[in-house]
Coordinates of C-alpha atoms in Angstrom, one line a residue:
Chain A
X1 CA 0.0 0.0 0.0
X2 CA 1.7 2.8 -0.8
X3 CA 0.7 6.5 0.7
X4 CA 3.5 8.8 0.7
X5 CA 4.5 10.7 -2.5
X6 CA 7.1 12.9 -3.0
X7 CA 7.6 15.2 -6.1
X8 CA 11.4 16.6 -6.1
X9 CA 9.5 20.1 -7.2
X10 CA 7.8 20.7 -5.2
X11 CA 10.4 18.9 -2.5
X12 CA 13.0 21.3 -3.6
X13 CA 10.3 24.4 -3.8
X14 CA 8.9 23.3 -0.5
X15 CA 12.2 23.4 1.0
X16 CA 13.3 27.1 -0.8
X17 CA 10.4 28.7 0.5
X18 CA 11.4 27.0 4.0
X19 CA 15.1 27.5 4.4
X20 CA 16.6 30.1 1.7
X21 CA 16.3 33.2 4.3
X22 CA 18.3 31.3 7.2
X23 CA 21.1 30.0 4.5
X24 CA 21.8 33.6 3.3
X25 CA 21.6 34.6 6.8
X26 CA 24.6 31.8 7.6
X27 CA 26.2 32.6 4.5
X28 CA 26.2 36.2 5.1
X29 CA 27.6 35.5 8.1
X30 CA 30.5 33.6 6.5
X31 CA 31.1 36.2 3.4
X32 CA 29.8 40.3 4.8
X33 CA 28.3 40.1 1.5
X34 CA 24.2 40.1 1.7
X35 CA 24.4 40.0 -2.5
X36 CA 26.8 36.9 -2.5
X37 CA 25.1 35.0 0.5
X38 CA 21.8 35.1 -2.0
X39 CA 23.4 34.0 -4.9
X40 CA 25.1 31.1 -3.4
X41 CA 22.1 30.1 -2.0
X42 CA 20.0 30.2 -5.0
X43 CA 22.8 28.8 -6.8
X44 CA 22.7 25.6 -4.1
X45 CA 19.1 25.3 -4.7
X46 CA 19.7 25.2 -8.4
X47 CA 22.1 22.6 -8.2
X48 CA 20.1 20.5 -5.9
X49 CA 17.3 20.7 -8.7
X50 CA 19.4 19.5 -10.7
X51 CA 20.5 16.5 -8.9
X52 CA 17.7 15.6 -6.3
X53 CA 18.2 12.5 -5.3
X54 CA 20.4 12.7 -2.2
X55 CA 18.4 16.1 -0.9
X56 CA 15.2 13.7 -1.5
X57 CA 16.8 10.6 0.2
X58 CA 18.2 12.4 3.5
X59 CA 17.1 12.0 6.7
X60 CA 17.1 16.2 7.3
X61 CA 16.8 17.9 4.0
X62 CA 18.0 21.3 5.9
X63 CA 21.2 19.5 6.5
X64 CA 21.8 18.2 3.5
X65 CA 21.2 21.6 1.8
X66 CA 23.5 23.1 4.1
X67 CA 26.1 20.8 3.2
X68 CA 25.6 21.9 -0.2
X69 CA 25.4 25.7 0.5
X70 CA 28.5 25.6 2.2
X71 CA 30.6 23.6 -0.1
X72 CA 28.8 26.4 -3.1
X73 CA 30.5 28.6 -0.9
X74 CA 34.1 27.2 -0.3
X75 CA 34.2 27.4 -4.0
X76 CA 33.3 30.8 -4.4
X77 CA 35.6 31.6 -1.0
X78 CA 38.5 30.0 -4.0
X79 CA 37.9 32.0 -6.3
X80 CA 37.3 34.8 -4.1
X81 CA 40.7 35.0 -3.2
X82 CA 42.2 35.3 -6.4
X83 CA 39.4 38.1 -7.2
X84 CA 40.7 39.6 -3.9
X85 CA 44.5 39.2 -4.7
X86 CA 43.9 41.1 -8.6
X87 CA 41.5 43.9 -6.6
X88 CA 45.0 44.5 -4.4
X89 CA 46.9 44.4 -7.5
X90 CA 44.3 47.2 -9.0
X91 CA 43.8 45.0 -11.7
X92 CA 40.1 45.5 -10.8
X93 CA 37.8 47.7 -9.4
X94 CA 36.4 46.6 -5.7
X95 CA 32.6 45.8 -5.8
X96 CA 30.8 48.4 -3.4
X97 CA 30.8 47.5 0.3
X98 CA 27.0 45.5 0.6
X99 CA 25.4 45.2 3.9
X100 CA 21.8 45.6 5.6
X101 CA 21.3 48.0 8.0
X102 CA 23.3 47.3 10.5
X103 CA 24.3 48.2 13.8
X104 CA 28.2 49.0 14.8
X105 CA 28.2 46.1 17.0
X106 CA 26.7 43.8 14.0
X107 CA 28.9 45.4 11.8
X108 CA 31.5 45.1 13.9
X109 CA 31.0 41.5 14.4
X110 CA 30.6 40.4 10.7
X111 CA 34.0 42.3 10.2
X112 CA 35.4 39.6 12.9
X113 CA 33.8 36.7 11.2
X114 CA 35.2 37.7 8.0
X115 CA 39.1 37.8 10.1
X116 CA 39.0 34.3 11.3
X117 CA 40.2 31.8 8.9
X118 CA 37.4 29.8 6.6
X119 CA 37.3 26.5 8.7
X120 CA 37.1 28.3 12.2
X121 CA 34.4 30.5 10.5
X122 CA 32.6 27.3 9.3
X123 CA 32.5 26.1 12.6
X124 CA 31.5 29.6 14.1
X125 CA 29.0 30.1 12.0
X126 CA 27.1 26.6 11.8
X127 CA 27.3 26.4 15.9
X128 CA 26.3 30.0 16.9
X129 CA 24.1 30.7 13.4
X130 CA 22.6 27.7 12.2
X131 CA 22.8 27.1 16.0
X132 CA 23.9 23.0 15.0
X133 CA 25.0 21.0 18.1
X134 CA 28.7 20.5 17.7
X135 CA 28.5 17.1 16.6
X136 CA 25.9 18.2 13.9
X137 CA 28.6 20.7 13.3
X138 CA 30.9 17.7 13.0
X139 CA 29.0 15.9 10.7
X140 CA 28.1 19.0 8.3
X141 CA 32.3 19.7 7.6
X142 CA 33.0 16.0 8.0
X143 CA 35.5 16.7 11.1
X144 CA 35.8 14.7 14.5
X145 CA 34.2 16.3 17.5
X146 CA 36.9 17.7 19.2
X147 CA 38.3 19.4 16.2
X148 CA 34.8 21.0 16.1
X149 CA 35.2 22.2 19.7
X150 CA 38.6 23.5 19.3
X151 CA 37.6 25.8 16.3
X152 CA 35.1 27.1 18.6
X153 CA 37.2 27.6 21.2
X154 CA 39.7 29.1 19.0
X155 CA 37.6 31.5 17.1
X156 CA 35.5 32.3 19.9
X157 CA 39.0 33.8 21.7
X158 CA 39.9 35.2 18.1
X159 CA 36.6 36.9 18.2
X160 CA 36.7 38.8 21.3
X161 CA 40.0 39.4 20.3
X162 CA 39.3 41.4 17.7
X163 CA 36.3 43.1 18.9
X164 CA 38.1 44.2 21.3
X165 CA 40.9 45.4 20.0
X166 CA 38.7 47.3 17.3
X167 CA 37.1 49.2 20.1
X168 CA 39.9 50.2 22.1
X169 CA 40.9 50.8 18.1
X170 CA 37.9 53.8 17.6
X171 CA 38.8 54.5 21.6
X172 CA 42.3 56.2 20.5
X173 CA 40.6 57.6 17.5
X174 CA 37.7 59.3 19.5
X175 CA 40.6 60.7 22.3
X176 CA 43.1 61.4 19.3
Chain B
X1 CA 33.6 45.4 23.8
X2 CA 30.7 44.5 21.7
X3 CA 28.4 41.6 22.4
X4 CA 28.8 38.1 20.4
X5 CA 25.5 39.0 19.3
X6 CA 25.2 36.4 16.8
X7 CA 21.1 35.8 17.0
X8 CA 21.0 39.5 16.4
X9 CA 23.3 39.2 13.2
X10 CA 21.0 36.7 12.1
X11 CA 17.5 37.9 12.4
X12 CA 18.7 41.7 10.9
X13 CA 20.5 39.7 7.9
X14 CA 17.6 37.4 7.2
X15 CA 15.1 40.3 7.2
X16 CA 17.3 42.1 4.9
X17 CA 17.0 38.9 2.3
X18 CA 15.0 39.7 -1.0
X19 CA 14.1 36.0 -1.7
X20 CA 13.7 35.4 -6.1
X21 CA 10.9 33.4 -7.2
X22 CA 11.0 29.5 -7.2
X23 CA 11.2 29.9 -10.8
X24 CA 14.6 31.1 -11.1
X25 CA 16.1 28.9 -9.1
X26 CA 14.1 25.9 -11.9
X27 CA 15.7 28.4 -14.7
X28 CA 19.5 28.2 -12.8
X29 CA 19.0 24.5 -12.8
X30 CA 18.2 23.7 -16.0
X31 CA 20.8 25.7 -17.1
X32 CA 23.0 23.5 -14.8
X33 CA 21.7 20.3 -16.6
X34 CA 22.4 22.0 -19.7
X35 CA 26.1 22.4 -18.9
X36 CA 26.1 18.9 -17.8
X37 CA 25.3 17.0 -20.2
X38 CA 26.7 18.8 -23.1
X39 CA 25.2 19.5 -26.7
X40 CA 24.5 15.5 -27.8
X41 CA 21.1 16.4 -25.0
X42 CA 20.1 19.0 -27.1
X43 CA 19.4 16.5 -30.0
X44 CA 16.9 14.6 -27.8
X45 CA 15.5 17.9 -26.9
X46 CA 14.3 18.5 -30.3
X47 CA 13.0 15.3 -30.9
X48 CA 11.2 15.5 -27.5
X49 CA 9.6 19.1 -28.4
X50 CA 6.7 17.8 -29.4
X51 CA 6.0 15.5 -26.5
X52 CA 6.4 19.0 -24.6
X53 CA 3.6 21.0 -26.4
X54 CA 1.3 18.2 -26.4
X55 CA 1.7 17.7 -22.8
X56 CA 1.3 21.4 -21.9
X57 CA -2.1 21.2 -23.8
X58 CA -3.1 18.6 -21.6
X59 CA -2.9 20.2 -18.0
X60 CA -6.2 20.4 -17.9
X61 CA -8.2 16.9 -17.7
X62 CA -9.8 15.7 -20.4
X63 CA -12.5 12.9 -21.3
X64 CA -10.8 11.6 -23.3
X65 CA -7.4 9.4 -22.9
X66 CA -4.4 11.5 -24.1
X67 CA -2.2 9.9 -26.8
X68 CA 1.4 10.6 -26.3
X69 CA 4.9 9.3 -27.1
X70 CA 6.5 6.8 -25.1
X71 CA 9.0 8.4 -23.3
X72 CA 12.9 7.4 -24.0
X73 CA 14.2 4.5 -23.0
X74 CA 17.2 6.1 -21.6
X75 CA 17.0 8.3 -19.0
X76 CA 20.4 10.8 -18.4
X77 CA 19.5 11.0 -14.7
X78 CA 16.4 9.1 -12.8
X79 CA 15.2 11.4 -10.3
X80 CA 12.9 9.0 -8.4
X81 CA 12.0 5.1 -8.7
X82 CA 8.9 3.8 -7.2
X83 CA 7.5 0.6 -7.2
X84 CA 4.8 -1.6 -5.2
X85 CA 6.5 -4.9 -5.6
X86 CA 9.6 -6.1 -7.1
X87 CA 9.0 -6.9 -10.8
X88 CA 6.9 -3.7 -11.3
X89 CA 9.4 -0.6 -11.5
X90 CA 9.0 3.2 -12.5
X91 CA 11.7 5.3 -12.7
X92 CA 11.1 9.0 -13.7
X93 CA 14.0 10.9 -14.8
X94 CA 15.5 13.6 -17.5
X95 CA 16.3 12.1 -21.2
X96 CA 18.3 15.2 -21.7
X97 CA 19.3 18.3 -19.6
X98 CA 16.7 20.8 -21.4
X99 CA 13.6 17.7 -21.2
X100 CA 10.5 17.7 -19.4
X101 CA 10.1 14.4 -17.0
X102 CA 10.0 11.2 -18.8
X103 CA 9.2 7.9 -17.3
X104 CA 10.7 4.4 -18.2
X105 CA 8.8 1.1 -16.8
X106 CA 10.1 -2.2 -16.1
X107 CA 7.7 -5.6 -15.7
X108 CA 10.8 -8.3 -15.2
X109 CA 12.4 -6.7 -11.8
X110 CA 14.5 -3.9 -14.1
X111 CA 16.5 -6.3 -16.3
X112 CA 14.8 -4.2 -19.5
X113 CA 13.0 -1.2 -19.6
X114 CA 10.8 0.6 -22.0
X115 CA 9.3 4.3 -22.1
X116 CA 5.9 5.0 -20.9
X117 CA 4.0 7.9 -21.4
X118 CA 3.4 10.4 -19.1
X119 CA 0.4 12.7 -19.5
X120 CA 1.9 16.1 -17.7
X121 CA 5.6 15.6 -17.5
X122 CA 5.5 18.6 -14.4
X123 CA 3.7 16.1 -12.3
X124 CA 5.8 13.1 -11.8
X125 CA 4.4 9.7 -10.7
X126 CA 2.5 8.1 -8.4
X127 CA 2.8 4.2 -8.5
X128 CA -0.3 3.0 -6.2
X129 CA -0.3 -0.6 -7.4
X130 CA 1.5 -2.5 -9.6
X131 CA 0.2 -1.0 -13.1
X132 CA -2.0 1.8 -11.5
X133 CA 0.1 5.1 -11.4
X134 CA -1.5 8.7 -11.1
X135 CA 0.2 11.7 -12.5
X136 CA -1.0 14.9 -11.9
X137 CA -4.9 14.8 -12.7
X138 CA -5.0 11.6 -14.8
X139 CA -4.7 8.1 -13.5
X140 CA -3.3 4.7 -15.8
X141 CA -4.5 1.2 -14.8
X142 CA -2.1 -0.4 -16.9
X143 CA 1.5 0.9 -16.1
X144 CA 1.3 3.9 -18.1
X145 CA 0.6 2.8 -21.2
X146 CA -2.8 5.1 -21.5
X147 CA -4.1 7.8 -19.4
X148 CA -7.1 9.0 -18.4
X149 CA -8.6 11.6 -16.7
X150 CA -9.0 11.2 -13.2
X151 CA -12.6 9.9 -11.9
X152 CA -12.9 11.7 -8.4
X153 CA -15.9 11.7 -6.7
X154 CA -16.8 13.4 -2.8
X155 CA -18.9 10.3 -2.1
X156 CA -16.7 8.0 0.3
X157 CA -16.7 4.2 0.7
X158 CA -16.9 2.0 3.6
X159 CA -13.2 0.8 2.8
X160 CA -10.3 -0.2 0.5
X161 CA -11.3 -3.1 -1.2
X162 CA -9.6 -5.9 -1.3
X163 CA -6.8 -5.5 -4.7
X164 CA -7.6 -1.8 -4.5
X165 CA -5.2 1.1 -3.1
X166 CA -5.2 3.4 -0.5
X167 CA -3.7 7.0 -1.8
X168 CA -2.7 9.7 0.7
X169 CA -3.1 13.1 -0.9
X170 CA 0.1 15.2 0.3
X171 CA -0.5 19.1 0.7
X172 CA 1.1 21.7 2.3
X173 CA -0.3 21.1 5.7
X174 CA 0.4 16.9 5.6
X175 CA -2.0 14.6 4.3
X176 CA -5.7 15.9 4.3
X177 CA -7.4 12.8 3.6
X178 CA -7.1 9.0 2.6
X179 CA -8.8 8.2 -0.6
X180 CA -9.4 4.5 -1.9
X181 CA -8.3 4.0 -5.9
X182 CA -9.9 1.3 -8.1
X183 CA -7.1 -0.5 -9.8
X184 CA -9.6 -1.2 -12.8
X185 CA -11.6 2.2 -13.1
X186 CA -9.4 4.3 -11.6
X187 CA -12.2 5.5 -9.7
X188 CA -11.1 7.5 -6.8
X189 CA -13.2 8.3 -3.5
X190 CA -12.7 9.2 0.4
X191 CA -13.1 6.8 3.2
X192 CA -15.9 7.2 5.0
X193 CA -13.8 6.9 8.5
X194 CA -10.3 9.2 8.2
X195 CA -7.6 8.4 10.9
X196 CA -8.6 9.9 14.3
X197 CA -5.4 12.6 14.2
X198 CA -4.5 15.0 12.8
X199 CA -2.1 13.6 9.7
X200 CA 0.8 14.7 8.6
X201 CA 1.5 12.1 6.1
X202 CA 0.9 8.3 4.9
X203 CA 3.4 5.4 4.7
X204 CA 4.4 3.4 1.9
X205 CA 4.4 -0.6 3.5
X206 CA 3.8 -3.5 1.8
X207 CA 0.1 -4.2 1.2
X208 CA 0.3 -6.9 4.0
X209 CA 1.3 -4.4 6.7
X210 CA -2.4 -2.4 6.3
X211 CA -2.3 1.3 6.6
X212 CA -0.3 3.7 8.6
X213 CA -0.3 7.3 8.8
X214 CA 1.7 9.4 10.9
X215 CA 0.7 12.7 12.4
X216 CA 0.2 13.9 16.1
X217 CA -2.7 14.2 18.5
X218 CA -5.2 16.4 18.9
X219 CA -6.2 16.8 22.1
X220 CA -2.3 16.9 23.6
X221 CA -0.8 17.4 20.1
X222 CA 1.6 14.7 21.0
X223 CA 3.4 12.4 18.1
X224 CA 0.9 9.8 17.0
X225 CA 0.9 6.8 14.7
X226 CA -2.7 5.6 13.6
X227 CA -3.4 1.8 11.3
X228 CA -6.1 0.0 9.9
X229 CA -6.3 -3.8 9.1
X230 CA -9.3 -3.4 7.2
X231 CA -8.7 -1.6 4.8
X232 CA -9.2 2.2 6.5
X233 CA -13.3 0.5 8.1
X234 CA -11.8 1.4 11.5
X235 CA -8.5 2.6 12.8
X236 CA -6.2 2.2 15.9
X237 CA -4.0 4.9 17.7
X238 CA -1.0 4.9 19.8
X239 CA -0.1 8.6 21.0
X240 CA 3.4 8.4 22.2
X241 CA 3.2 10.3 25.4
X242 CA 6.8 10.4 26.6
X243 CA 7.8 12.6 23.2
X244 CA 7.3 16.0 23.0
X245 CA 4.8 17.7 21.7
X246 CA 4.5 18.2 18.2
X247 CA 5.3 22.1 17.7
X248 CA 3.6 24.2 14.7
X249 CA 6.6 25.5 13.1
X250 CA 8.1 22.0 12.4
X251 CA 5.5 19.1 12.7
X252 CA 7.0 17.3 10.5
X253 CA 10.4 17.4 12.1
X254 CA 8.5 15.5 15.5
X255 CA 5.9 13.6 14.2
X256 CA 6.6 9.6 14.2
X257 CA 8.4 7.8 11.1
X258 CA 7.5 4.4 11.0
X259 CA 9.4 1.2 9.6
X260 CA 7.8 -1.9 8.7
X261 CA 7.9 -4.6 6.7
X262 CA 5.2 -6.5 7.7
X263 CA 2.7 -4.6 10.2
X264 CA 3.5 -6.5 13.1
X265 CA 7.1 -5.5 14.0
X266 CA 7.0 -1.7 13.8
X267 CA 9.6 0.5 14.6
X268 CA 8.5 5.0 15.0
X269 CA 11.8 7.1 14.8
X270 CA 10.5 10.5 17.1
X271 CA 12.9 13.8 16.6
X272 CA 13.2 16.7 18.7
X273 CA 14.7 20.2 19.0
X274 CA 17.9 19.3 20.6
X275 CA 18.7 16.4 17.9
X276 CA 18.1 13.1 20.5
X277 CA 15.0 11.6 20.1
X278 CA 12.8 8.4 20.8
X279 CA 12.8 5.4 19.3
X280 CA 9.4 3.1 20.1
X281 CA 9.0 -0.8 19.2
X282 CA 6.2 -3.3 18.7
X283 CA 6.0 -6.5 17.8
X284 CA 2.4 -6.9 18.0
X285 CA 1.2 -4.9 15.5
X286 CA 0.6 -2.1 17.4
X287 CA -1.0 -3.4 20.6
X288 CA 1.7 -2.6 23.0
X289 CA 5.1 -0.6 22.7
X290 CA 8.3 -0.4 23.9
X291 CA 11.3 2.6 24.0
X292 CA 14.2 1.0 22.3
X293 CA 16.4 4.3 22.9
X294 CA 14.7 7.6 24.5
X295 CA 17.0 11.1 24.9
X296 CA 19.9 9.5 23.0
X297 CA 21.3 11.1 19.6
X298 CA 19.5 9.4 16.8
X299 CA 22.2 8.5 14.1
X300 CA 19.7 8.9 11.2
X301 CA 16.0 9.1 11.1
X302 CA 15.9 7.0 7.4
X303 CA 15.1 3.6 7.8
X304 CA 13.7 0.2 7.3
X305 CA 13.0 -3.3 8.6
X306 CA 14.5 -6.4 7.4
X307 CA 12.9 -9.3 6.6
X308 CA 13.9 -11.0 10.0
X309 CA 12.6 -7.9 12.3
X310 CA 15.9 -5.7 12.4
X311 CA 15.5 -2.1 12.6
X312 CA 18.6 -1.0 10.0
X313 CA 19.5 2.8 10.2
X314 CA 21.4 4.4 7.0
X315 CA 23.6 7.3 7.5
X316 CA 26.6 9.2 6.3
X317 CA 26.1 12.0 3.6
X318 CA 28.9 11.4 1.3
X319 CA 29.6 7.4 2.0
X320 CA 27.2 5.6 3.7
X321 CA 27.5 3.8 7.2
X322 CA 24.3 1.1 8.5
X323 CA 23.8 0.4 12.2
X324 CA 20.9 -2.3 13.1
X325 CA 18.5 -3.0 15.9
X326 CA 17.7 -6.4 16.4
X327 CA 15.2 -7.2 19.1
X328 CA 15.0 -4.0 20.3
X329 CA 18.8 -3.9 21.7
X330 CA 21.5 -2.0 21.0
X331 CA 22.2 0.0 17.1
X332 CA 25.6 -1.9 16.6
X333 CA 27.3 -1.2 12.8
X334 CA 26.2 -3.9 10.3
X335 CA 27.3 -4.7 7.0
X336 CA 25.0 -5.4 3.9
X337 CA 26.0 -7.7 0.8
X338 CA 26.3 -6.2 -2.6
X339 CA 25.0 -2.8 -1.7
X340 CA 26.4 0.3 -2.9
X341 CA 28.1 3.3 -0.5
X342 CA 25.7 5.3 -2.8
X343 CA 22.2 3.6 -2.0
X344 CA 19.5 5.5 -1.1
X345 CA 17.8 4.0 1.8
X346 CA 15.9 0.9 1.2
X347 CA 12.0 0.5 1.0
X348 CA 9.8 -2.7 1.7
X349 CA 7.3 -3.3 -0.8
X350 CA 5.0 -6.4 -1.0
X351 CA 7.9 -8.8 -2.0
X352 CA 11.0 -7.8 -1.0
X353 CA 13.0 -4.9 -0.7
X354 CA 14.1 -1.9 -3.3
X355 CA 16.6 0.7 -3.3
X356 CA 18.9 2.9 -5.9
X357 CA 21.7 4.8 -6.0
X358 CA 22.8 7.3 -9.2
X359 CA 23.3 4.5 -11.8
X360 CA 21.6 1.2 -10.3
X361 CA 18.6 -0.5 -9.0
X362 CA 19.0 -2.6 -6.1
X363 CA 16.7 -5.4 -5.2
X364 CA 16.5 -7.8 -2.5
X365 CA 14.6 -11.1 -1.0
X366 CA 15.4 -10.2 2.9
X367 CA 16.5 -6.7 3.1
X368 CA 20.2 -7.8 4.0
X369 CA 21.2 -9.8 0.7
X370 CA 21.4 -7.2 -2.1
X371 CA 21.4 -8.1 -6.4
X372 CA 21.6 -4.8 -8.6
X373 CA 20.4 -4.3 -12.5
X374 CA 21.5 -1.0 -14.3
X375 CA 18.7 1.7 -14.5
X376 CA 17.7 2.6 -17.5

């Protein structure tokens, strides 16, 4: 007897409509860019259209499309770099600065993020964003547990760090 | 120094998100496809073309039965296969990267296949029975070799009859009712007596195992499984108490999912918000139940029961890993023979066991023992 149908579709639509917002919020989170956090999201989605079966066969769908988002945007991160390396070059023009409206603290803190190295951000972002349980966070980036926990630990400290020093930062600016 | 304020990062970035329509993300993909599979699709495309137009005609039902094209028999990617038994397969697929749906069918267990038509190639397949499929508003009694418009009437029956099939319609909000399809007609009508919960969805088990829906309850909107053995005349209910309570924003995310192979050894797979959940046994059909793991991290929540009452878990994103139940004890690691590290998870159907991964179609007597045939 069979009662259960699933069309990828509307799966994949289903999903979209469901998740997109809190992926760009994660990627944001990974990249200060609200512009390229929505394209690699829609540019997951796309692929998983393209290739359903795994996103239609896993046990959390939200997982499995944030495995995909993620490794969309380690690729981008790639070639990122080299876009970054030709704009310090000024072999190209920088794209306009592109964030929502937010507050110095936020601001300050998506400047942090986008310090910390890519894993440590990974892990950052998918524990304290995506607010994954480390071993979830494990799972996602395919690490053991306690590398997990030491990333957090590690850019946790690197966090504060740098918000801190940025503030004592504008402090010598404001007394200067 | 500034707060870690990373819930307020979140909620300011995701109300800044302008989200494009659905339909730009189905124009991305198929641009994707395209890139895949190189110009040699775009021959197939042209000769599909007018399978396209004549399909788009018929979105609306008609009378009459719609005469198509058998699809290709070579699909470039299979996006689902479903099946009711072993020897009667569907897979639906892509011929080429720009091509609407196509379905192939298989009557000998998938060692040939041959197209089929499919009347709206947007709507997929249903495969109720062994040759009764419904796609989108029309229904086939005879694998897909004709269509016809669906016969749906508001008038409900007593039950499933015997050789008939139970159908599940899913929506938004979870499975609104359970209708009961004539394999001959394709006549199509409501039972009279719906689950007593509020469903969320239905369960494909072999026709042996009766019906089961899963859903949550509405009086303490706990997780709740509900079966009939009589064909939907009258149904049982076990709420599982010690679970949480189904919330709105992500019912199906708590509600129950239920393994069987054969009715009477069950096993319901409960989630929760902090990522350990329940586990819940029976082996008499539902009568009474027991917690096979409560509060412990749940390895995967895809499943299925062998042949010989196991309880088999499949995890692992990129290669796959198994762990197995057996009499309600402990999930220790377990091998399977002549699987793939690619399969996704197994499903019981009335004779055996089926399963894929990206190029093959696995089959099995007992759910352990695996023999594969290429898909088409």
């Amino acid at each position: 007897m069979v009662l259960l149908y699933v069309d990828a579709v509307e799966a994949v639509r289903a999903a979209y409509q469901a998740y997109y917002r809190s992926l760009v919020a994660q990627v944001f989170a990974l990249t200060g860019d609200l512009p390229e956090a929505q394209d690699v999201v829609h540019e997951a989605f796309a692929r998983v259209l393209a290739r359903p079966r795994g996103f239609l066969a896993a046990a959390d769908p939200s997982t499995w499309l944030r495995a995909v988002v993620f490794n969309v945007a380690r690729t981008r991160f790639r070639r990122r770099r080299v876009y970054d390396r030709l704009v310090r070059t000024g072999r190209v023009e920088p794209m306009a600065e592109s964030v929502p409206g937010l507050t110095p603290d936020r601001l300050a803190l998506v400047e942090a993020l986008r310090r910390l190295p890519m894993p440590t951000r990974e892990a950052v972002v998918l524990h304290h964003l995506a607010d994954l349980p480390v071993h979830e966070v494990a799972e996602t980036l395919g690490l053991p547990v306690g590398t997990v926990k030491a990333r957090l630990s590690r850019g946790r400290a690197a966090l504060a760090r740098y918000l801190a020093s940025d503030e004592s930062e504008e402090f010598r600016h404001a007394r200067a | 120094m500034p707060e870690l304020d990373f819930g307020g990062l979140r909620t300011v970035a995701e109300d800044a998100v302008r989200q494009p329509e659905f339909a730009t993300v189905e124009r991305r993909s198929a641009r994707l496809r395209r890139r895949r599979h190189g110009t040699a699709a775009a021959i197939l495309a042209v000769v599909l073309a007018g399978t396209t137009v004549l399909a788009a005609r018929l979105d609306r039902p008609q009378s009459t039965t719609p005469v198509l094209a058998a699809s290709p028999t070579h699909l470039n990617q299979v996006l689902y296969l479903e099946a009711v038994d072993t020897t009667h397969l569907y897979a639906v697929g892509f011929p080429c990267a720009a091509c609407p749906f196509a379905m192939n069918a298989s009557d000998d267990g998938g060692r040939t296949w041959e197209g089929r038509t499919l009347p709206n190639p947007r709507s997929g397949v249903i495969v109720l029975g062994p040759r009764l499929l419904i796609s989108g508003a029309y229904v086939s009694v005879d694998g897909g070799l004709s269509w016809r418009a669906a016969a749906r009437t508001d008038t409900p029956v007593e039950a499933v009859a015997p050789g008939h099939q139970a159908w599940c319609v899913r929506e938004a909000t979870g499975c609104r009712q359970v209708l009961a399809v004539d394999p001959t007609t394709g006549q199509i009508a409501p039972l009279a007596n719906q689950p007593p919960i509020d469903t969320l969805y239905g369960v494909s088990t072999p026709t042996a195992a009766g019906l089961w829906v899963g859903g949550f309850d509405r009086a303490t909107d706990k997780p709740a499984l509900s079966w009939s053995r009589d064909g939907g005349r009258t149904w049982a209910v076990h709420v599982f108490l010690e679970a949480p309570a189904v919330p709105s924003h992500s019912p199906l995310g708590f509600a129950p999912q239920p393994a069987t192979a054969d009715g009477q050894t069950v096993y319901a797979m409960i989630g929760n918000d902090t990522d350990t959940g329940f586990v819940y046994r029976t082996t008499d059909g539902g009568a009474t139940w027991s917690i096979v793991r409560q509060g412990e991290h749940i390895e995967s929540y895809l499943g299925y029961v062998t042949a010989d009452g196991a309880h088999v878990l499949q995890s692992g994103l990129t290669t796959l890993r198994y762990v197995a139940s057996r009499d309600g004890g402990p999930y220790l690691p377990v091998e399977l023979s002549g699987d793939s590290d690619q399969m996704a998870v197994p499903r019981a159907v009335d004779d055996g066991y089926f399963a894929r991964d990206d190029g093959y179609l696995y089959l099995s007597d007992d759910g352990w023992t695996w023999r594969r045939e290429p898909l088409p």
